[in-house]
Tab-separated table of C-alpha atoms and ligand atoms in Angstrom:
chain	number	residue	atom	x	y	z
A	1	MET	CA	11.665	-3.385	22.894
A	2	ARG	CA	10.550	-6.003	20.829
A	3	ALA	CA	10.635	-5.363	17.341
A	4	ALA	CA	10.890	-7.343	13.833
A	5	VAL	CA	13.939	-7.633	12.183
A	6	TYR	CA	15.289	-8.967	8.578
A	7	HIS	CA	17.827	-11.813	8.827
A	8	GLY	CA	17.675	-12.798	5.381
A	9	PRO	CA	15.128	-14.280	2.715
A	10	GLY	CA	11.390	-15.333	4.315
A	11	ASP	CA	13.942	-14.968	7.707
A	12	VAL	CA	12.379	-12.429	9.835
A	13	ARG	CA	12.935	-13.179	13.898
A	14	ILE	CA	11.178	-10.842	16.534
A	15	ASP	CA	14.303	-9.635	18.397
A	16	ASP	CA	15.152	-7.056	21.716
A	17	VAL	CA	17.091	-3.745	19.939
A	18	GLN	CA	17.392	-0.334	21.434
A	19	ASP	CA	14.282	1.345	21.879
A	20	PRO	CA	14.240	4.699	19.920
A	21	ARG	CA	14.749	7.874	21.449
A	22	ILE	CA	14.077	11.161	20.390
A	23	GLN	CA	17.360	12.959	18.333
A	24	ASP	CA	16.254	15.924	17.143
A	25	PRO	CA	13.262	18.408	17.826
A	26	ARG	CA	10.674	18.106	15.480
A	27	ASP	CA	10.203	13.598	16.630
A	28	VAL	CA	7.888	12.039	18.400
A	29	ILE	CA	8.575	8.444	20.286
A	30	VAL	CA	4.836	6.768	18.821
A	31	LYS	CA	3.387	2.996	20.782
A	32	THR	CA	2.307	1.233	18.178
A	33	ARG	CA	-1.455	-0.277	18.635
A	34	THR	CA	-1.725	-2.060	16.037
A	35	ALA	CA	0.416	-2.102	12.606
A	36	SER	CA	0.444	-4.571	9.512
A	37	MET	CA	2.446	-5.976	6.646
A	38	CYS	CA	1.933	-4.361	3.139
A	39	GLY	CA	2.797	-5.929	0.155
A	40	SER	CA	5.017	-4.236	-0.205
A	41	ASP	CA	7.173	-6.030	2.469
A	42	LEU	CA	6.722	-9.129	1.097
A	43	TYR	CA	9.398	-7.292	-1.322
A	44	LEU	CA	12.003	-6.825	1.497
A	45	PHE	CA	10.719	-10.139	2.687
A	46	ASN	CA	11.581	-13.002	-0.064
A	47	GLY	CA	15.401	-10.729	-0.783
A	48	GLU	CA	14.182	-9.951	-3.764
A	49	VAL	CA	16.474	-5.407	-2.577
A	50	GLU	CA	19.094	-6.741	-0.654
A	51	HIS	CA	20.897	-3.681	-1.743
A	52	MET	CA	18.492	-1.645	0.695
A	53	VAL	CA	18.986	-3.840	3.791
A	54	THR	CA	20.865	-4.039	6.667
A	55	PRO	CA	20.277	-8.235	7.639
A	56	GLY	CA	20.533	-8.441	11.696
A	57	ARG	CA	19.315	-4.030	11.730
A	58	THR	CA	16.664	-3.783	9.190
A	59	THR	CA	13.564	-3.291	11.098
A	60	LEU	CA	10.121	-3.393	9.083
A	61	GLY	CA	6.867	-2.824	9.059
A	62	HIS	CA	4.953	0.748	7.943
A	63	GLU	CA	1.679	0.851	8.514
A	64	ILE	CA	-0.131	1.279	12.479
A	65	CYS	CA	-2.383	3.370	14.443
A	66	ALA	CA	-0.074	4.263	17.782
A	67	GLU	CA	-0.257	6.651	20.012
A	68	VAL	CA	2.431	9.321	20.709
A	69	ILE	CA	4.788	8.592	24.185
A	70	GLU	CA	7.265	11.526	23.737
A	71	VAL	CA	7.018	14.282	22.143
A	72	GLY	CA	9.918	16.575	20.685
A	73	ALA	CA	10.227	20.693	21.633
A	74	GLY	CA	9.719	21.366	18.121
A	75	VAL	CA	6.955	19.647	17.157
A	76	GLY	CA	3.325	21.875	17.650
A	77	ARG	CA	0.403	19.587	16.582
A	78	PHE	CA	0.822	16.641	19.112
A	79	ALA	CA	0.968	16.396	22.806
A	80	MET	CA	0.554	12.532	24.982
A	81	GLY	CA	-1.942	10.091	24.444
A	82	ASP	CA	-2.315	11.393	20.857
A	83	ARG	CA	-3.723	8.749	18.297
A	84	VAL	CA	-1.930	8.630	15.361
A	85	THR	CA	-0.919	7.553	12.336
A	86	PHE	CA	1.533	8.419	9.566
A	87	PRO	CA	2.009	7.385	6.042
A	88	TYR	CA	4.904	5.117	4.787
A	89	SER	CA	6.680	7.575	3.636
A	90	VAL	CA	8.133	10.535	5.723
A	91	SER	CA	7.755	13.900	4.550
A	92	CYS	CA	7.978	17.986	5.619
A	93	GLY	CA	4.889	18.597	4.554
A	94	THR	CA	6.667	22.287	3.214
A	95	CYS	CA	9.174	22.029	1.248
A	96	PHE	CA	8.762	21.565	-2.984
A	97	CYS	CA	7.460	18.054	-3.378
A	98	CYS	CA	5.596	18.554	-0.722
A	99	ARG	CA	3.845	21.760	-1.923
A	100	THR	CA	3.629	20.429	-5.425
A	101	GLY	CA	1.813	16.562	-3.244
A	102	GLN	CA	5.190	15.010	-4.213
A	103	THR	CA	4.618	13.932	-0.805
A	104	ALA	CA	6.818	10.352	-1.235
A	105	HIS	CA	9.637	12.738	-2.340
A	106	CYS	CA	9.888	14.911	0.046
A	107	GLU	CA	13.138	16.474	-0.327
A	108	THR	CA	13.913	17.192	3.880
A	109	SER	CA	14.153	13.566	4.744
A	110	GLY	CA	15.723	12.028	1.111
A	111	LYS	CA	12.709	10.062	0.217
A	112	ALA	CA	12.392	7.697	4.006
A	113	ILE	CA	9.825	5.077	4.190
A	114	PHE	CA	8.962	3.621	7.059
A	115	GLY	CA	10.524	0.409	8.294
A	116	PHE	CA	12.933	-0.304	4.678
A	117	GLY	CA	16.111	-0.336	5.358
A	118	VAL	CA	18.820	2.275	4.199
A	119	ALA	CA	17.847	3.176	0.677
A	120	PHE	CA	14.883	5.270	2.781
A	121	GLY	CA	16.207	6.425	5.125
A	122	ASP	CA	16.912	3.862	7.654
A	123	LEU	CA	13.867	4.300	9.301
A	124	GLY	CA	13.180	2.460	12.295
A	125	GLY	CA	9.504	0.534	11.323
A	126	SER	CA	6.347	-0.543	12.397
A	127	GLN	CA	5.991	-3.762	13.584
A	128	ALA	CA	7.838	-2.695	16.380
A	129	GLU	CA	6.707	-2.227	20.466
A	130	TYR	CA	7.421	1.935	19.249
A	131	VAL	CA	8.600	3.997	16.905
A	132	ARG	CA	10.731	7.394	16.181
A	133	VAL	CA	8.638	9.440	13.945
A	134	PRO	CA	10.867	12.364	12.140
A	135	LEU	CA	8.898	15.380	11.444
A	136	ALA	CA	6.397	14.832	12.955
A	137	ASP	CA	4.169	18.210	12.036
A	138	GLY	CA	4.495	17.509	8.686
A	139	HIS	CA	3.418	14.372	8.047
A	140	LEU	CA	1.308	12.071	11.463
A	141	GLU	CA	-2.170	12.422	11.670
A	142	GLN	CA	-5.044	12.116	14.423
A	143	VAL	CA	-7.210	9.388	14.102
A	144	PRO	CA	-11.091	10.922	14.400
A	145	ALA	CA	-12.653	8.691	17.104
A	146	GLU	CA	-14.690	7.396	14.542
A	147	ILE	CA	-11.935	5.171	13.285
A	148	GLY	CA	-10.826	2.499	14.943
A	149	ASP	CA	-7.016	0.981	15.357
A	150	GLU	CA	-8.020	-2.264	13.035
A	151	ALA	CA	-8.922	0.690	10.467
A	152	ALA	CA	-6.540	3.266	10.946
A	153	LEU	CA	-3.119	0.779	9.568
A	154	PHE	CA	-4.996	0.920	6.753
A	155	LEU	CA	-4.425	5.251	7.039
A	156	SER	CA	-0.890	4.431	6.557
A	157	CYS	CA	-0.414	3.003	3.023
A	158	ASN	CA	-3.202	0.578	1.670
A	159	LEU	CA	-6.496	3.030	1.297
A	160	PRO	CA	-4.440	6.094	0.689
A	161	ALA	CA	-3.426	4.156	-2.341
A	162	ALA	CA	-6.613	2.568	-3.626
A	163	VAL	CA	-7.959	5.992	-3.452
A	164	THR	CA	-5.164	7.584	-5.483
A	165	ALA	CA	-5.439	5.119	-8.109
A	166	VAL	CA	-8.429	5.662	-9.124
A	167	ASP	CA	-9.281	9.090	-8.722
A	168	ALA	CA	-6.503	9.306	-11.359
A	169	ALA	CA	-8.528	6.120	-13.495
A	170	GLU	CA	-11.028	9.165	-14.211
A	171	ILE	CA	-13.996	6.408	-14.326
A	172	GLU	CA	-16.665	6.821	-15.283
A	173	PRO	CA	-20.304	5.201	-14.654
A	174	THR	CA	-20.477	3.308	-18.435
A	175	ASP	CA	-16.810	2.314	-18.188
A	176	VAL	CA	-15.921	-1.161	-18.136
A	177	VAL	CA	-12.764	-1.113	-15.558
A	178	ALA	CA	-9.925	-3.785	-14.718
A	179	VAL	CA	-8.044	-4.536	-11.555
A	180	ILE	CA	-5.495	-6.304	-11.846
A	181	GLY	CA	-3.855	-7.881	-8.514
A	182	CYS	CA	-6.104	-8.451	-6.035
A	183	GLY	CA	-4.017	-8.589	-2.874
A	184	PRO	CA	-5.938	-6.250	-0.334
A	185	THR	CA	-5.008	-2.458	-1.466
A	186	GLY	CA	-6.576	-3.889	-5.428
A	187	LEU	CA	-9.429	-5.574	-2.814
A	188	LEU	CA	-10.204	-1.227	-1.226
A	189	ALA	CA	-9.588	-0.317	-5.094
A	190	LEU	CA	-12.184	-2.796	-6.703
A	191	GLN	CA	-14.946	-1.091	-4.243
A	192	LEU	CA	-13.668	2.380	-4.970
A	193	ALA	CA	-14.020	1.304	-8.495
A	194	GLY	CA	-18.083	-0.419	-8.662
A	195	LEU	CA	-19.126	2.961	-6.297
A	196	ARG	CA	-17.548	4.753	-9.272
A	197	SER	CA	-19.140	2.544	-12.462
A	198	GLY	CA	-22.004	0.763	-12.637
A	199	ARG	CA	-21.430	-1.680	-14.775
A	200	GLU	CA	-19.446	-5.061	-13.961
A	201	ILE	CA	-15.906	-4.419	-13.032
A	202	LEU	CA	-13.247	-7.248	-13.984
A	203	ALA	CA	-10.770	-8.580	-12.056
A	204	PHE	CA	-8.015	-10.627	-12.311
A	205	ASP	CA	-6.097	-12.298	-10.565
A	206	ARG	CA	-3.707	-16.407	-10.046
A	207	VAL	CA	-4.404	-16.868	-6.510
A	208	ALA	CA	-8.112	-18.147	-6.456
A	209	GLY	CA	-8.860	-17.130	-2.737
A	210	ARG	CA	-8.290	-12.867	-4.485
A	211	LEU	CA	-10.282	-13.914	-6.694
A	212	ASP	CA	-13.097	-15.831	-4.375
A	213	ARG	CA	-12.871	-12.547	-2.589
A	214	ALA	CA	-13.262	-10.197	-5.242
A	215	LYS	CA	-16.087	-11.989	-6.520
A	216	GLU	CA	-17.905	-11.325	-2.869
A	217	LEU	CA	-17.875	-7.512	-3.585
A	218	GLY	CA	-19.747	-8.004	-7.506
A	219	ALA	CA	-16.647	-8.039	-9.751
A	220	GLN	CA	-16.143	-11.105	-12.396
A	221	PRO	CA	-12.958	-13.444	-11.489
A	222	ILE	CA	-10.963	-14.257	-13.960
A	223	ASN	CA	-8.157	-16.052	-13.857
A	224	VAL	CA	-4.958	-14.951	-15.208
A	225	ASP	CA	-3.555	-18.678	-15.584
A	226	SER	CA	-6.635	-20.497	-15.992
A	227	ASP	CA	-9.454	-18.357	-18.008
A	228	GLU	CA	-9.427	-17.925	-21.274
A	229	VAL	CA	-8.385	-14.044	-20.559
A	230	ASP	CA	-9.632	-12.892	-24.089
A	231	SER	CA	-12.895	-13.971	-25.130
A	232	ALA	CA	-13.960	-12.623	-21.334
A	233	VAL	CA	-12.099	-9.298	-21.452
A	234	ALA	CA	-14.815	-9.075	-25.378
A	235	ALA	CA	-16.895	-10.949	-23.781
A	236	ALA	CA	-18.059	-7.495	-20.780
A	237	THR	CA	-16.644	-4.781	-23.686
A	238	SER	CA	-18.808	-5.854	-26.915
A	239	GLY	CA	-14.544	-6.737	-28.182
A	240	ARG	CA	-13.580	-3.382	-27.496
A	241	GLY	CA	-11.960	-3.845	-24.843
A	242	VAL	CA	-11.984	-2.456	-21.160
A	243	ASP	CA	-11.624	1.908	-20.559
A	244	LYS	CA	-9.503	1.830	-17.486
A	245	VAL	CA	-7.150	-0.813	-16.450
A	246	ILE	CA	-6.579	-0.303	-12.468
A	247	GLU	CA	-3.901	-2.390	-11.669
A	248	PHE	CA	-2.515	-3.609	-7.981
A	249	ALA	CA	0.042	-6.626	-8.820
A	250	GLY	CA	3.127	-4.226	-9.930
A	251	ARG	CA	5.003	-6.680	-11.902
A	252	GLY	CA	5.604	-6.756	-15.883
A	253	ASP	CA	2.936	-9.072	-17.156
A	254	ALA	CA	0.678	-8.020	-14.690
A	255	PHE	CA	1.218	-4.553	-17.644
A	256	ASN	CA	1.458	-6.523	-20.175
A	257	LEU	CA	-1.842	-7.765	-19.232
A	258	ALA	CA	-3.175	-3.856	-18.831
A	259	VAL	CA	-1.266	-3.399	-21.511
A	260	ALA	CA	-3.320	-5.599	-23.606
A	261	ILE	CA	-7.140	-5.735	-22.841
A	262	THR	CA	-7.408	-1.832	-22.853
A	263	ARG	CA	-9.672	-0.997	-25.494
A	264	PRO	CA	-8.554	2.656	-27.641
A	265	GLY	CA	-8.420	5.364	-25.532
A	266	ALA	CA	-7.971	3.403	-21.227
A	267	VAL	CA	-6.467	4.594	-19.363
A	268	ILE	CA	-3.970	2.342	-17.130
A	269	SER	CA	-3.628	3.123	-14.169
A	270	GLY	CA	-0.917	2.121	-11.958
A	271	GLY	CA	-1.072	2.089	-8.244
A	272	GLY	CA	1.883	-1.767	-8.130
A	273	VAL	CA	5.546	-1.195	-7.160
A	274	TYR	CA	7.218	-1.852	-10.212
A	275	LEU	CA	11.117	-3.820	-9.200
A	276	GLU	CA	12.265	-3.986	-13.567
A	277	GLN	CA	14.744	-1.567	-14.236
A	278	THR	CA	13.574	-3.532	-17.861
A	279	HIS	CA	11.209	-5.222	-19.129
A	280	PRO	CA	9.770	-5.611	-22.612
A	281	VAL	CA	6.980	-3.665	-22.907
A	282	SER	CA	5.352	-3.043	-27.408
A	283	LEU	CA	5.886	1.206	-27.399
A	284	PHE	CA	3.936	0.005	-30.419
A	285	ASP	CA	0.972	-1.408	-28.974
A	286	MET	CA	0.762	2.096	-26.131
A	287	TYR	CA	1.482	4.021	-29.108
A	288	PHE	CA	-0.934	2.398	-31.054
A	289	LYS	CA	-4.145	2.841	-28.579
A	290	ASN	CA	-3.289	5.898	-27.806
A	291	LEU	CA	-3.348	5.015	-24.000
A	292	GLN	CA	-2.820	7.019	-21.201
A	293	ILE	CA	-0.456	5.425	-18.467
A	294	ARG	CA	-1.319	6.938	-15.254
A	295	LEU	CA	1.304	5.470	-12.943
A	296	ASN	CA	1.372	6.417	-8.611
A	297	GLY	CA	3.000	3.300	-7.202
A	298	PHE	CA	5.471	5.388	-5.116
A	299	ALA	CA	1.970	6.101	-4.299
A	300	ASN	CA	1.953	10.355	-2.228
A	301	ALA	CA	0.346	8.002	0.572
A	302	LYS	CA	-0.313	12.325	2.592
A	303	MET	CA	-2.180	13.529	0.096
A	304	GLY	CA	-4.347	10.412	-0.322
A	305	GLN	CA	-5.059	9.913	3.152
A	306	TRP	CA	-7.776	12.684	4.255
A	307	LYS	CA	-10.188	11.413	1.735
A	308	ALA	CA	-9.406	7.847	3.245
A	309	MET	CA	-10.413	9.081	6.136
A	310	GLN	CA	-14.128	10.558	5.353
A	311	LEU	CA	-14.458	6.711	3.990
A	312	MET	CA	-14.016	5.605	6.512
A	313	ALA	CA	-15.228	7.755	8.834
A	314	LEU	CA	-18.710	7.956	6.813
A	315	GLY	CA	-18.716	4.820	6.420
A	316	VAL	CA	-18.837	3.944	3.092
A	317	ILE	CA	-15.717	2.133	3.235
A	318	ASP	CA	-14.522	-0.735	5.755
A	319	PRO	CA	-11.056	-2.034	4.993
A	320	THR	CA	-10.906	-4.366	8.947
A	321	SER	CA	-12.744	-7.578	6.525
A	322	LEU	CA	-9.605	-8.348	4.421
A	323	LEU	CA	-7.967	-7.799	7.766
A	324	THR	CA	-7.831	-12.781	8.239
A	325	HIS	CA	-5.309	-12.952	10.519
A	326	GLU	CA	-4.186	-10.796	14.178
A	327	VAL	CA	-1.194	-11.718	16.337
A	328	ASP	CA	0.880	-10.539	18.208
A	329	LEU	CA	4.908	-10.030	17.729
A	330	ALA	CA	5.957	-13.880	18.909
A	331	GLY	CA	3.543	-14.788	15.604
A	332	LEU	CA	4.843	-13.043	12.921
A	333	PRO	CA	7.531	-14.208	11.421
A	334	GLN	CA	4.856	-17.211	11.310
A	335	ALA	CA	1.795	-14.991	10.121
A	336	ALA	CA	4.573	-13.712	7.992
A	337	ALA	CA	5.786	-16.374	5.813
A	338	ALA	CA	2.369	-17.290	4.502
A	339	PHE	CA	0.996	-14.352	3.630
A	340	ALA	CA	4.404	-14.566	1.327
A	341	ASP	CA	3.351	-17.961	-0.090
A	342	ARG	CA	-0.590	-16.526	-0.711
A	343	GLU	CA	-1.018	-18.995	2.174
A	344	PRO	CA	-5.667	-19.888	0.942
A	345	GLY	CA	-7.490	-17.987	2.940
A	346	PHE	CA	-4.600	-15.524	4.370
A	347	LEU	CA	-4.623	-11.408	2.679
A	348	LYS	CA	-4.050	-9.124	6.019
A	349	MET	CA	-2.730	-9.558	8.932
A	350	LEU	CA	-3.366	-7.892	12.202
A	351	ILE	CA	-1.254	-6.712	14.236
A	352	ARG	CA	-1.106	-6.063	18.392
A	353	PRO	CA	2.723	-5.898	19.763
B	1	ZN	ZN1	2.206	-0.471	2.468
B	2	ZN	ZN1	9.508	17.660	2.038
């Protein structure tokens, strides 16, 4: 089959690789209908986590809508032809972590993630014609008929992550909410936050096109490079600072911004992926503001998936408006470069292998 293979920083190629096959009775093999590339894939694509990948062999992608084409003898919940999606990480549903909602930390799969290299289970990714799904009964899900192939791929990562971060923020109708990082998941979180707060949301980013999109969604765009952040926050909050921050940029400077713009007693709900092992952050500032820090960036997507499905099936959220580009596998390398470069107008690609 053909699959997107990592060859080095910025170098993804579509190679012929071995077809996945059933290796364990609990496996299912699926044929990819739609896939995408997540912001977290950029850490791999850009070569920021070289220790996790095997150039020339690691395949990429963890977002998918697919069709079941082969079912292991030990699988009970799925049959040939089922239209399915998986959360980005493999979970068994029965271990301690799965039963306590920490599905990304599944002890049976060893925190395995589709298409995320040797550090996370060395599994094939969804940017491929076929994918092997281990422990399928534990985490694979049927896609409801109301949800199309294009929307369903948001169930793997983006929308469950947004749901989790917004839920953890415990937004009240009177809260001023800030969303830091207006990529696809941040924009979904912005929409969800808008359903809870009656106030205008403050949207922070440094990419003009993303801020434009946040404005279209009713938020006040604030460019962290060119706008007066302090005065904008003061004006929106009577000088106190924001009540809730949802942080999806996943960088240390963004976290520091979150701390800086909060009022005493605020909640910072982080959904971003932080790779900094050490980062200067003021414990004094966090202590002196009585901040509540709730990090869910290693998202338990399985836990947010049911709610994400309901939001889509009921038409509350339509994530397909975030799909700005459509490619087949051959077009993926060029689109990946455009995504990595934050090319104007680029938010998220739809891949039809
Ligand atoms: Zn993702
Ligand atoms: Zn488990």
